Amino acid sequence: MRDRGISHVNKASATTGGANGAMTRRELMGASVLGAGLLGAAATPLAADAGGLHEGKSIIDAHVHLWKLPRNAPPMSDNATFPTGCCGSVPWMEVDRLMPDYDARVGGPKVDEIVLIESSVGVTPDKIIQSNLWMLQAAAADGKILSVVGNLDVTQAPASFAQQVTQLAANKKWVGVRIGGGIFQPNVPRSFSSILPNVMTNLTLMAKQGLEIDTLGIAGEVLSQIGAAVPGLTIVMDHFAGKPTTFDVEDSWKADMQAAAGYAGLNIKVSDVHKLSSQTVTGLPAGLTQFQPVADASLYNPTLEFLWRTFGEDRLIFGTNWPVSDAGGIFVDSIDLEIGIMESFLAEQYVGGRDKVMYQNALRVYSPRK
């Protein structure tokens, strides 16, 4: 398992302190709580005192997407169908999303560094290297970008996969790839036994080179089996590991998380936390339709507490999923809201693990390779 240390972040946060030196929740939430009362009792604004948070606390947002539209033209030139073309008309996403846009948000200046995650939906094999290269160019141009998690086809022949990895890994900020349900044989249940040929060989190469995988749409039980078969592979399950977007802690999800926890190299990214309120607000699972999320941080606690008990403070990683997180973005800044929810949970119950969740674990997994 990779261990890249925790000395990288030391810049002061841009947040302000209360009269006693502690940041208030009002300061943490900033403009995010504005309008929260529109949801009535279900959206009770956070109380005034966050309890023990101090100016200068570091934050890494370990899940950010960036793009410059149109994606079939320079500088991206990767022909991706995301965001335009992937999901019908999503006007609030179909604009440029770059680091100045992130920093212009209320929560943006509170974040010291970000991890840039691929958004290469629909990119064809002949364009996939270009998709990765654009992210690396963005990282080179802005020191706030800690590293890049790219996209490669892990089902391809090992020789061609190794060639692509060698090319991209020459840049130390390229730290891994994100994989999904495409690793499985089609039209059969997704299980360890239905993983396509070449995948395990290619993941073994990544582990040997100190590269990690982010995952989406792969069960924790399967990932635990992958980890057992590929010792040393660092795995991150994105967006609450596929949990339904409710405040409930569903039995089936709990069982899968307990199976996932069996592999010590598996981490959970607590990203898009506010979308757990989607069912309460809209009656529907979270999608790309915008809604005003519940601001009462305490309602998110059962899910966070379960993950804390199951994985511990060393295996939870904070992220936002901006700008997709703006689905829960009516009258709120989704970056600031997510920071406030997580800081409130950690300050009230697990303040000793705050720094691990908010930045140290991200440094361990995502720091540029030496």
Coordinates of C-alpha atoms in Angstrom, one line a residue, residues 63 117-120 132 149-156 161 165 174 176-184 190 192 195-196 198-200 202-204 206 211-219 222-224 226-227 230 233-239 266 269 366:
H63 CA -12.8 14.8 -5.9
I117 CA -10.7 13.2 -11.3
E118 CA -11.4 12.1 -14.9
S119 CA -14.7 13.0 -16.6
S120 CA -14.0 11.2 -19.8
N132 CA -5.3 12.4 -19.5
V149 CA -6.7 10.4 -11.4
G150 CA -7.1 9.6 -15.1
N151 CA -8.9 7.1 -17.2
L152 CA -7.5 4.1 -19.2
D153 CA -9.2 0.9 -20.4
V154 CA -8.1 -1.7 -17.9
T155 CA -9.6 -4.5 -20.1
Q156 CA -7.2 -3.9 -23.0
F161 CA -2.0 -0.9 -21.2
V165 CA 0.7 3.6 -18.2
W174 CA -0.6 11.1 -12.6
G176 CA -4.0 6.4 -10.9
V177 CA -7.2 5.7 -12.9
R178 CA -10.9 5.4 -12.2
I179 CA -12.7 2.2 -13.2
G180 CA -16.3 1.2 -13.2
G181 CA -18.7 -1.5 -14.3
G182 CA -17.0 -1.9 -17.7
I183 CA -14.6 -4.4 -16.1
F184 CA -17.3 -7.1 -16.0
R190 CA -21.2 -8.7 -11.6
F192 CA -15.3 -11.4 -9.1
I195 CA -14.3 -9.8 -14.4
L196 CA -13.0 -9.6 -17.9
N198 CA -6.7 -8.7 -18.7
V199 CA -8.2 -6.7 -15.8
M200 CA -6.3 -8.4 -13.0
N202 CA -3.4 -4.7 -15.6
L203 CA -4.3 -3.9 -12.0
T204 CA -1.3 -5.8 -10.8
M206 CA -0.6 -0.6 -11.4
L211 CA -0.7 3.6 -8.7
E212 CA -4.2 3.6 -7.2
I213 CA -7.7 3.1 -8.5
D214 CA -10.8 5.1 -7.8
T215 CA -14.0 3.1 -8.4
L216 CA -17.6 3.7 -9.2
G217 CA -20.3 1.1 -9.6
I218 CA -18.3 -1.8 -8.3
A219 CA -19.5 -3.6 -5.2
V222 CA -15.8 -7.5 -5.3
L223 CA -13.3 -4.8 -4.6
S224 CA -12.2 -6.6 -1.4
I226 CA -9.7 -7.8 -6.0
G227 CA -7.5 -6.4 -3.2
V230 CA -3.6 -7.9 -6.0
L233 CA -3.3 -2.1 -4.6
T234 CA -4.8 1.0 -3.1
I235 CA -8.6 1.3 -3.8
V236 CA -10.9 4.2 -3.3
M237 CA -14.7 3.8 -3.5
D238 CA -16.2 7.1 -4.6
H239 CA -19.3 8.9 -3.5
L266 CA -9.7 0.0 0.5
K269 CA -14.5 8.8 -0.3
Y366 CA -3.1 10.9 -3.9

